[in-house]
Short mmCIF file of C-alpha atoms and ligand atoms in Angstrom, two decimals:
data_model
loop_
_atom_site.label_atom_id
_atom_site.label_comp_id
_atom_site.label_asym_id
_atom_site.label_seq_id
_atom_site.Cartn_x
_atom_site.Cartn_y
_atom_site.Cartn_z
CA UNK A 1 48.34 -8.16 20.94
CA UNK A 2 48.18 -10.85 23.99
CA UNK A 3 44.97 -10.26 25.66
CA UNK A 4 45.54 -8.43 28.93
CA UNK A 5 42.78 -8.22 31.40
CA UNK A 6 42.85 -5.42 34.61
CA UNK A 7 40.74 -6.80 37.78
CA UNK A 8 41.19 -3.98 40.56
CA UNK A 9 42.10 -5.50 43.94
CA UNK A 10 41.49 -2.97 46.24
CA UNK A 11 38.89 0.12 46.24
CA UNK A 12 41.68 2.88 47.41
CA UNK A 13 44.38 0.94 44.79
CA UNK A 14 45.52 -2.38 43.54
CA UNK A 15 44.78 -4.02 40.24
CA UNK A 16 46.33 -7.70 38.96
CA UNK A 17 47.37 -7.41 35.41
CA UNK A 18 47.07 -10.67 33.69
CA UNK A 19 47.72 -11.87 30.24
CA UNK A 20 50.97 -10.95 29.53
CA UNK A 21 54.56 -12.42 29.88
CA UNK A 22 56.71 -9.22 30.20
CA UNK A 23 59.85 -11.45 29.56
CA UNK A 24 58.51 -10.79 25.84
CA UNK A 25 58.69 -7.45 24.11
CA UNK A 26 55.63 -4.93 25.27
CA UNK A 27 53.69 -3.45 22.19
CA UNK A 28 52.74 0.06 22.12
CA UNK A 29 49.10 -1.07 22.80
CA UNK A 30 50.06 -3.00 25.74
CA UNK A 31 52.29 -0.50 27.23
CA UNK A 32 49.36 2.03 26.73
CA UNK A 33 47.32 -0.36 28.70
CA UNK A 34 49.15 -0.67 31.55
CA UNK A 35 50.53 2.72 32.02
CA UNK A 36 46.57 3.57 32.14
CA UNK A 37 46.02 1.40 34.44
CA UNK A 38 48.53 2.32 36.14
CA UNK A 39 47.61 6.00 36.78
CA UNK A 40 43.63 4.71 37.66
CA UNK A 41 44.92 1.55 40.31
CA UNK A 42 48.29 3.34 41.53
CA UNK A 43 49.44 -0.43 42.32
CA UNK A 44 49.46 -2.94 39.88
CA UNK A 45 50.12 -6.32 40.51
CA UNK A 46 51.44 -9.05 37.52
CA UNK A 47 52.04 -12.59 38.80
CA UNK A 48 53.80 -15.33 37.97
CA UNK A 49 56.73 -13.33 36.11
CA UNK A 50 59.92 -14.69 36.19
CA UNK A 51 62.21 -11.92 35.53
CA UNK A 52 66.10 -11.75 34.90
CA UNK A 53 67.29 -8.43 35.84
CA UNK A 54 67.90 -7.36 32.57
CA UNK A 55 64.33 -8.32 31.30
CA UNK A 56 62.83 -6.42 34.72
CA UNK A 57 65.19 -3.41 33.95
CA UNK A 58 63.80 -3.40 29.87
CA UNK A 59 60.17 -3.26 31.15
CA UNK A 60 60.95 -0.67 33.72
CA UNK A 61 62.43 1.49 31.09
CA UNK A 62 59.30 1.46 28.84
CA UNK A 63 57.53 3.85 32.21
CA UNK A 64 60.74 6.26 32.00
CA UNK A 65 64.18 6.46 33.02
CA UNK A 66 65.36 4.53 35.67
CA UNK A 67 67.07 5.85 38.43
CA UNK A 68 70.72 4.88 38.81
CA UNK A 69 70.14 5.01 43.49
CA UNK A 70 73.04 7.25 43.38
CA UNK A 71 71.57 8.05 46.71
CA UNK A 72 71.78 4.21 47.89
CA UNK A 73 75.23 2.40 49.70
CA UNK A 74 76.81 0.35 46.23
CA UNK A 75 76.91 -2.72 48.70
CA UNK A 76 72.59 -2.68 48.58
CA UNK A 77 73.15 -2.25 44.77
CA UNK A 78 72.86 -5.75 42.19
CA UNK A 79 76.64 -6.01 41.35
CA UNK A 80 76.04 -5.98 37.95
CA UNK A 81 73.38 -3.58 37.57
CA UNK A 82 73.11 -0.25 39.42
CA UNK A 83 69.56 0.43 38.34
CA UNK A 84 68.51 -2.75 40.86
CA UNK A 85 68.28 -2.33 44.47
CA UNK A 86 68.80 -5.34 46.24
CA UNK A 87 66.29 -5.72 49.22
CA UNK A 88 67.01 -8.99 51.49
CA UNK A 89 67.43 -10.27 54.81
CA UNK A 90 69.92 -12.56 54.03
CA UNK A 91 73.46 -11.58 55.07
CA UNK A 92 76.08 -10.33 52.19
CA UNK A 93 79.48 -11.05 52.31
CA UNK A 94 79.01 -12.50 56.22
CA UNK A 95 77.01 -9.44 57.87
CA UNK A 96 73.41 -8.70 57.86
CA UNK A 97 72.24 -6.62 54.49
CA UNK A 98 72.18 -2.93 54.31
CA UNK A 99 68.73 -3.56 53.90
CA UNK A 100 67.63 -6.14 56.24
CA UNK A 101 65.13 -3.80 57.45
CA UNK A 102 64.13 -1.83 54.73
CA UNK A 103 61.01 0.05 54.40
CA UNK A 104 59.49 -0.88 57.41
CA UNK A 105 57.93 2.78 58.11
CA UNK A 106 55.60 4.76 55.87
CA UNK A 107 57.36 6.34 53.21
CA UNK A 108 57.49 7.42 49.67
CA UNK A 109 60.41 6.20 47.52
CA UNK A 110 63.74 8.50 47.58
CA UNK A 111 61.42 11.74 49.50
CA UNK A 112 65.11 12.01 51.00
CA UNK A 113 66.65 13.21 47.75
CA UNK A 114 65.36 16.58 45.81
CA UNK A 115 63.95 14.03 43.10
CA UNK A 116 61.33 11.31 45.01
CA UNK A 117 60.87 8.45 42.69
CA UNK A 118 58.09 8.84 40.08
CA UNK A 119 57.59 5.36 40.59
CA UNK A 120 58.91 2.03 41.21
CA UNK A 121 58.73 -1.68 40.21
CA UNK A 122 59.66 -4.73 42.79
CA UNK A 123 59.98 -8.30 42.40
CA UNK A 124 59.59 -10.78 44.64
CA UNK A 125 62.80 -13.37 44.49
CA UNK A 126 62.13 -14.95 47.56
CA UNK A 127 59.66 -14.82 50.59
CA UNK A 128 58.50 -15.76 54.15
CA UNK A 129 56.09 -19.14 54.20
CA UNK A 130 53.39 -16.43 55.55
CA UNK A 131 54.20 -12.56 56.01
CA UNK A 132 56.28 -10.34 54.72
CA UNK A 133 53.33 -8.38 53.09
CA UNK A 134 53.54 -4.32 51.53
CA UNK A 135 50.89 -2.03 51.84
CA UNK A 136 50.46 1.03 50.00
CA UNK A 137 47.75 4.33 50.88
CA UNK A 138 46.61 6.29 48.02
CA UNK A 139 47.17 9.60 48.60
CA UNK A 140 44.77 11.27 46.47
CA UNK A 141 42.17 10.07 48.69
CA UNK A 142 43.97 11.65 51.90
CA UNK A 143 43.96 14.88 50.45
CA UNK A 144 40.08 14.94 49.06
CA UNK A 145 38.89 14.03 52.29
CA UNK A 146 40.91 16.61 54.21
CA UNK A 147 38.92 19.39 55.47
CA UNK A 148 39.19 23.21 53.28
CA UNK A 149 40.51 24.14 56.67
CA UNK A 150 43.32 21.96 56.98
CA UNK A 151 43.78 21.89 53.03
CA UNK A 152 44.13 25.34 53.39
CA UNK A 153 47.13 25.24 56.27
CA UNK A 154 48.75 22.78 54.04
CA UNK A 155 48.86 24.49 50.61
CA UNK A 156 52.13 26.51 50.43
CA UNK A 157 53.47 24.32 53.52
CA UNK A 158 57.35 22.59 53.34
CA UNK A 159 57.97 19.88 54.91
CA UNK A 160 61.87 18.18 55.83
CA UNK A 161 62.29 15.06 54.78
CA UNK A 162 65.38 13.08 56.61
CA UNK A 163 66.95 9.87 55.59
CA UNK A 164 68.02 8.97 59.10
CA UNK A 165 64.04 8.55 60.04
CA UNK A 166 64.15 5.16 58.13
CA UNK A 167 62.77 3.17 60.69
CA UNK A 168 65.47 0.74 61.98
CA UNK A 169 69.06 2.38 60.21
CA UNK A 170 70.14 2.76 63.58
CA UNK A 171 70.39 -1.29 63.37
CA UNK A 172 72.44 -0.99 59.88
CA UNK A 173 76.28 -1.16 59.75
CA UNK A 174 77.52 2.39 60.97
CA UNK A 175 79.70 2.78 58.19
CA UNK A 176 76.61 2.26 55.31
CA UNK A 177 74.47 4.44 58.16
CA UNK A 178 77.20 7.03 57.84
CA UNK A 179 77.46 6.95 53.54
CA UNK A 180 73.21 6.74 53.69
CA UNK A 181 73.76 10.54 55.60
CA UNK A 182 76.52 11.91 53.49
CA UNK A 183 74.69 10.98 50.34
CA UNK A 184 71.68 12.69 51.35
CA UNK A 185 71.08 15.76 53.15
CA UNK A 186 68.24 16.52 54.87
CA UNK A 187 65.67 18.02 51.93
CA UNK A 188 62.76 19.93 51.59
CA UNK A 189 59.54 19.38 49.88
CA UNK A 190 56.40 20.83 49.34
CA UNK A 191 53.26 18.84 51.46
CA UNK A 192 50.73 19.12 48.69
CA UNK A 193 51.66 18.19 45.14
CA UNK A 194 50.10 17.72 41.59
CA UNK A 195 50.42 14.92 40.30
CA UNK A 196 52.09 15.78 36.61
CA UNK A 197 50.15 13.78 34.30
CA UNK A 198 46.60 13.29 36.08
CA UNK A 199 47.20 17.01 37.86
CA UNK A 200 45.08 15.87 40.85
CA UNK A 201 46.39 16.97 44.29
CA UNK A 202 48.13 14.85 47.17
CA UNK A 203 50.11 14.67 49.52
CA UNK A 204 53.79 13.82 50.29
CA UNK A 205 53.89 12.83 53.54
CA UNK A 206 55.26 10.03 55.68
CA UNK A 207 56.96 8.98 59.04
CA UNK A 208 60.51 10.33 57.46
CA UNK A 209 59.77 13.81 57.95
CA UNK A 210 61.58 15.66 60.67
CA UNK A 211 59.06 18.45 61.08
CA UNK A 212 57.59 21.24 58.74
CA UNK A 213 59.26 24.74 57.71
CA UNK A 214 58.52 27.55 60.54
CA UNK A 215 56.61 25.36 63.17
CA UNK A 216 58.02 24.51 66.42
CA UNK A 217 58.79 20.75 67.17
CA UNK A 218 55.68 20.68 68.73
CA UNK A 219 53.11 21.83 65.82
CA UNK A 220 55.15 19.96 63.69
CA UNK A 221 54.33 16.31 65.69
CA UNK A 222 50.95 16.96 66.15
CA UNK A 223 50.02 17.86 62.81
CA UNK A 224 52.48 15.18 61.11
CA UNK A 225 50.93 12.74 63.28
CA UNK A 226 47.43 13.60 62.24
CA UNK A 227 48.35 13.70 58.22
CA UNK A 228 49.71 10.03 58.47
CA UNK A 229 47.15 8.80 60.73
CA UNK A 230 44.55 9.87 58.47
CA UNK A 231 46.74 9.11 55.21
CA UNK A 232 47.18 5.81 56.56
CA UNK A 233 43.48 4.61 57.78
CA UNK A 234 42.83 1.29 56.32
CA UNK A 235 40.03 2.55 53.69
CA UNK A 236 43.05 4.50 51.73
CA UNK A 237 45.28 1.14 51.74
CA UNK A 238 45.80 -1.64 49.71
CA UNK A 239 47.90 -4.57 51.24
CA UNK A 240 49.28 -6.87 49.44
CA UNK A 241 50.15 -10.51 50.01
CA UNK A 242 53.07 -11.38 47.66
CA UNK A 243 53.38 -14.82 46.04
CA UNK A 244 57.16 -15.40 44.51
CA UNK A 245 57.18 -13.93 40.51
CA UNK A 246 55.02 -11.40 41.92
CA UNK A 247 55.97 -7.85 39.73
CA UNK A 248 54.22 -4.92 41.47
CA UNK A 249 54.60 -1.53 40.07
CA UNK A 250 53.39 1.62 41.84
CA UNK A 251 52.60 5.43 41.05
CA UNK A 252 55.08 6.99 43.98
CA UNK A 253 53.57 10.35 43.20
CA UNK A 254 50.24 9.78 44.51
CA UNK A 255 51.09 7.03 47.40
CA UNK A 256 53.35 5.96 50.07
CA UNK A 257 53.62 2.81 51.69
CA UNK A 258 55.55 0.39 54.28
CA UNK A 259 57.29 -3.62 53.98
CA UNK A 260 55.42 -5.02 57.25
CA UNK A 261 58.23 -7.20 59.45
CA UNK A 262 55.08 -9.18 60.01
CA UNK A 263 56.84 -12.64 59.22
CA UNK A 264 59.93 -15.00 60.55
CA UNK A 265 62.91 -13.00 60.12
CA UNK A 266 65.01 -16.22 59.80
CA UNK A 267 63.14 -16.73 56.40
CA UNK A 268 64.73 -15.25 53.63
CA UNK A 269 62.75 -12.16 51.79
CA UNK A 270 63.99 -11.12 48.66
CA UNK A 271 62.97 -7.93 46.61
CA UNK A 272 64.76 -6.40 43.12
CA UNK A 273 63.63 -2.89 43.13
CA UNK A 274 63.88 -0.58 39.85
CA UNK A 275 63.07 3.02 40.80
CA UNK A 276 61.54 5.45 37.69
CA UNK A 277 63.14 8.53 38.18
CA UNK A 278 61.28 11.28 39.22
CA UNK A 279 60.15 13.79 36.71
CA UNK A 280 61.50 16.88 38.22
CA UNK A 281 63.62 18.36 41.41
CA UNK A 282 60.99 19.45 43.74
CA UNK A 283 63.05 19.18 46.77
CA UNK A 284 66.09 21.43 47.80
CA UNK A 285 68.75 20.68 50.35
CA UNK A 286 69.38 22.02 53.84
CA UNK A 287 72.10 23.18 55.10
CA UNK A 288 74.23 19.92 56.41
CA UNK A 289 75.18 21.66 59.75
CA UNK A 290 71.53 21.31 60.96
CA UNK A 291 70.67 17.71 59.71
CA UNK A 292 70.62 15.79 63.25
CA UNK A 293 69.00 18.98 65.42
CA UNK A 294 65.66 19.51 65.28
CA UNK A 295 65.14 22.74 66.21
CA UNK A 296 68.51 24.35 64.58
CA UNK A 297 67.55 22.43 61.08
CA UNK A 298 63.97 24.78 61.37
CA UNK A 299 65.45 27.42 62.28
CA UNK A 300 68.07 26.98 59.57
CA UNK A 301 65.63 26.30 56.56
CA UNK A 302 63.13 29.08 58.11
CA UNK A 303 66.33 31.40 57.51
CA UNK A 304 66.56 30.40 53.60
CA UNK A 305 62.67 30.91 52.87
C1 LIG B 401 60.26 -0.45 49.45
O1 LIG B 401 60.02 0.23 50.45
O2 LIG B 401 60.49 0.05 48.38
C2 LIG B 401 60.27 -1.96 49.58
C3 LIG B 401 58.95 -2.52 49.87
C4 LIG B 401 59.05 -3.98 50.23
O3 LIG B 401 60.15 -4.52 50.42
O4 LIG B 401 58.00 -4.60 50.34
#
């Protein structure tokens, strides 16, 4: 076995994994290693890996199955491989991307869908001379340092995720905008959730939620606002400064994070993305009529609780 050594990055998350050249095949030690290292960091980092898509796709698939972004527009899709989404500023076939601007607010990968990625792994084609940084917040520490009193409110809570709150669609090609909606309704997920294989608590949380099951637009802004502010302070993140053949891998059950537009956008940035299925459904769909209206979509979902 190649000697792999773990050196955390970050206190809330982040750990470089060194030592290995994942274009080889992983042993079961090795695989072992990371995935524990990988539930203790939540982000881990492995430079200088030049993957093909087909070697990024085989190590993906030793942390489960991968997602086949049913829920993504086919034109942000690799062409020859469904399982890679294709995130770049450059323009495809003469317009700007479908994903120009993607992941620029806080957000947890696919919340939109009933089955939020179980994780993800993104690697870094191309980038900005400076900028273009991610930064991830471990959510296990937002929930442990919530009060019991506002634990307590959350603990049984929903909350409705929406895909149109990505920050910036309204800047996407109407037609993609429009096939982003249709293939996914608004959802609903619990707030708090257990993470299946550590079983600690967090939260799933995030500027993409429209507002939480039987509060008024108003309750629902407040308290949203004060869940991300605090989910988001700087001691719960981990930012990250990517170098090209860059591989980061994260734990999207226990974080949520944000690609920063903090660089030239006339540079090119470009991201493969593999998304890990998630485990299990824990979302469940509302009814279509009331995705766009605030107040009907609550009163809607409050009607099917
Ligand atoms: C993502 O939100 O999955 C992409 C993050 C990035 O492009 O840095």
């Amino acid at each position: 076995m190649s000697k792999i050594a773990i050196r955390p990055l970050g206190f809330a998350a982040g750990a470089e994994v060194t030592g290995l050249d994942l274009r080889q095949p992983l042993a079961a030690a090795e695989r072992g290693a990371i995935h524990e290292a990988w539930l203790r960091h939540l982000v881990l980092v492995f430079p200088d890996q030049d993957l093909t898509p087909e070697q990024q796709i085989a190590f993906a698939q030793k942390f489960g199955d991968l997602d086949g972004h049913a829920s993504q527009a086919p034109s942000t899709l690799h062409p020859d491989h469904q399982e890679i989404l294709v995130l770049t500023n450059k323009q495809v076939g003469g317009k700007p991307s479908g994903t120009h601007n993607s992941g620029r607010n806080w957000h947890t990968d696919l919340s939109y869908t009933e089955r939020p990625a179980k994780g993800a792994l993104l690697s870094c084609k191309e980038k900005p001379p400076v900028g273009g940084d991610t930064m991830w917040a471990n959510l296990y520490l937002a929930y442990d340092t919530l009060s019991p009193a506002i634990r307590a409110l959350l603990e049984g809570l929903e909350a409705i995720h929406d895909v149109t709150l990505i920050k910036g669609i309204e800047q996407r090609d109407p037609a993609l905008v429009a096939d982003m909606k249709r293939r996914n309704p608004a959802v609903v997920h619990p707030v708090v959730r257990v993470h299946p294989e550590t079983e600690r608590k967090s939260l799933l949380i995030g500027q993409r939620i429209r507002g939480f099951v039987g509060m008024s637009d108003e309750e629902s802004q407040s308290l949203l606002s004060l869940l991300n502010t605090h989910a988001t302070s700087p001691e719960f993140v981990y930012r990250h400064r990517w170098s090209v053949g860059d591989l980061v891998m994260w734990d999207n059950r226990c974080t949520c994070h944000v690609a920063l537009a903090d660089f030239d956008q006339t540079k090119p940035r470009v991201m493969y993305r593999c998304s890990l299925e998630g485990e299990q459904k824990t979302g469940r769909i509302v009814a279509a009529a009331a995705a766009g209206d605030r107040t009907s979509m609550l009163q809607a979902v409050a009607a099917v609780s």
